[in-house]
Short mmCIF file of C-alpha atoms in Angstrom, two decimals:
data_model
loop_
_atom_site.label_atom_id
_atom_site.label_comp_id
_atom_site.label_asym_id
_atom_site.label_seq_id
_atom_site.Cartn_x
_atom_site.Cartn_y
_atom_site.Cartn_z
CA UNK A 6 -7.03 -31.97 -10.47
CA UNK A 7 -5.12 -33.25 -7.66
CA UNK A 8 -4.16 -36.33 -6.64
CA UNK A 9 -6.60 -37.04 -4.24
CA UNK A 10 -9.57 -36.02 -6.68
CA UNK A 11 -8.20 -38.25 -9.31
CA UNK A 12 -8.34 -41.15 -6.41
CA UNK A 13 -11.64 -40.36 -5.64
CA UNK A 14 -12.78 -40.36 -9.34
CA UNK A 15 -11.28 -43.47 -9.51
CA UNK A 16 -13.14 -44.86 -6.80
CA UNK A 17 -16.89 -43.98 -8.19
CA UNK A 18 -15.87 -44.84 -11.83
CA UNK A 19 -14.98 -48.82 -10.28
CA UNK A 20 -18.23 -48.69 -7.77
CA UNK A 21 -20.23 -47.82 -10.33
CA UNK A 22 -18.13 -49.96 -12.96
CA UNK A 23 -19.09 -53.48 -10.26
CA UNK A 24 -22.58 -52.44 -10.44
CA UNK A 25 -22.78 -52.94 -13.89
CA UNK A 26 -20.48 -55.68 -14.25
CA UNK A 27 -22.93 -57.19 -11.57
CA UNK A 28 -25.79 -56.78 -13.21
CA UNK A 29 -24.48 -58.02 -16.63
CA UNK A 30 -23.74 -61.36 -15.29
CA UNK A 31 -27.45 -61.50 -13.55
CA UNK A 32 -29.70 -59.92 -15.85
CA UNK A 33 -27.60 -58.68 -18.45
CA UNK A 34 -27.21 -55.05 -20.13
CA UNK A 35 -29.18 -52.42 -21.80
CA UNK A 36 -27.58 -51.24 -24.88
CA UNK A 37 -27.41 -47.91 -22.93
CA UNK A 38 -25.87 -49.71 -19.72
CA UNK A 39 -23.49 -51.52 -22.53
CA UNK A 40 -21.89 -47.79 -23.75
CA UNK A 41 -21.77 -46.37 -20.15
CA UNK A 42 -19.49 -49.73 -19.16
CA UNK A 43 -17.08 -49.06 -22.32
CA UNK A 44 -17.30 -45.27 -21.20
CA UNK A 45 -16.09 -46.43 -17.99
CA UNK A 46 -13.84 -48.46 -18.69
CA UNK A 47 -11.68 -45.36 -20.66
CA UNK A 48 -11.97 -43.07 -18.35
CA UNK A 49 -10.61 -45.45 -15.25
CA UNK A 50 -8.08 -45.94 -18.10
CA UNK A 51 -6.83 -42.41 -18.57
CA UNK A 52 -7.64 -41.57 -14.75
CA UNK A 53 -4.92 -44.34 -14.19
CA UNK A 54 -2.79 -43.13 -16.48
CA UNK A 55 -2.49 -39.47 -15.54
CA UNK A 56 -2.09 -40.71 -11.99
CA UNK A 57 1.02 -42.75 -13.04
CA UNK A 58 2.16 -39.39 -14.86
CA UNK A 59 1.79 -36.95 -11.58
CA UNK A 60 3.45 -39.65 -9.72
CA UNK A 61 6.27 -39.84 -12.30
CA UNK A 62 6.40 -35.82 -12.78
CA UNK A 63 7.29 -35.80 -8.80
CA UNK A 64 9.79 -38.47 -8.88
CA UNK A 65 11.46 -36.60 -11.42
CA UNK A 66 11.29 -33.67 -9.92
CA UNK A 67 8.91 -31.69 -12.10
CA UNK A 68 5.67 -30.25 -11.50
CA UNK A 69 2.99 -32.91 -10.81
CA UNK A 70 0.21 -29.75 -11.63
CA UNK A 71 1.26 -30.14 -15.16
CA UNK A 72 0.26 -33.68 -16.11
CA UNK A 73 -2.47 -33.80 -18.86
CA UNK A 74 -5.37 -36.20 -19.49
CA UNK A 75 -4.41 -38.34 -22.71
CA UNK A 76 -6.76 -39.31 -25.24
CA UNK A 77 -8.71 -42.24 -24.90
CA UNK A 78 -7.46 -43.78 -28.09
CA UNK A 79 -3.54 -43.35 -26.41
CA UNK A 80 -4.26 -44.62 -23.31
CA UNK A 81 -6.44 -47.49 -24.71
CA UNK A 82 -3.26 -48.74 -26.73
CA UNK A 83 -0.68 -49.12 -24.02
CA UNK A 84 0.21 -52.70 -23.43
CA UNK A 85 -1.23 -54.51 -19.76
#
């Protein structure tokens, strides 16, 4: 997955993220629209996350290619 792909997953994920964030605060959510918000909200975690480690692979001057999608429950316990 390149960069750009992981930008552009990134970029659906939050659209589609608003929407329901949107429509909790108006109508509220389904129990179904409840899950796909938590769901979400990991995956624009670990996205994030192995952006930040492709960026730091080329800084360091290894190969970007070889960053790896962490599990949810890592990426869900690193500090803000």
């Amino acid at each position: 997955m390149s960069e750009h792909d992981i930008i552009e997953s990134i970029d659906e994920l939050v659209r589609e993220e608003r929407e329901l964030r949107s429509r909790a605060e108006g109508q509220g959510l389904s129990d179904e629209e409840s899950a796909r918000l938590t769901f979400l909200e990991q995956r624009l975690d670990q996205c994030w996350d192995l952006l930040r480690q492709r960026r730091a692979k080329v800084e360091f001057g290894e190969d970007a290619a070889r960053a790896a999608p962490r599990p949810v429950d890592e990426v869900e316990s690193y500090r803000q």
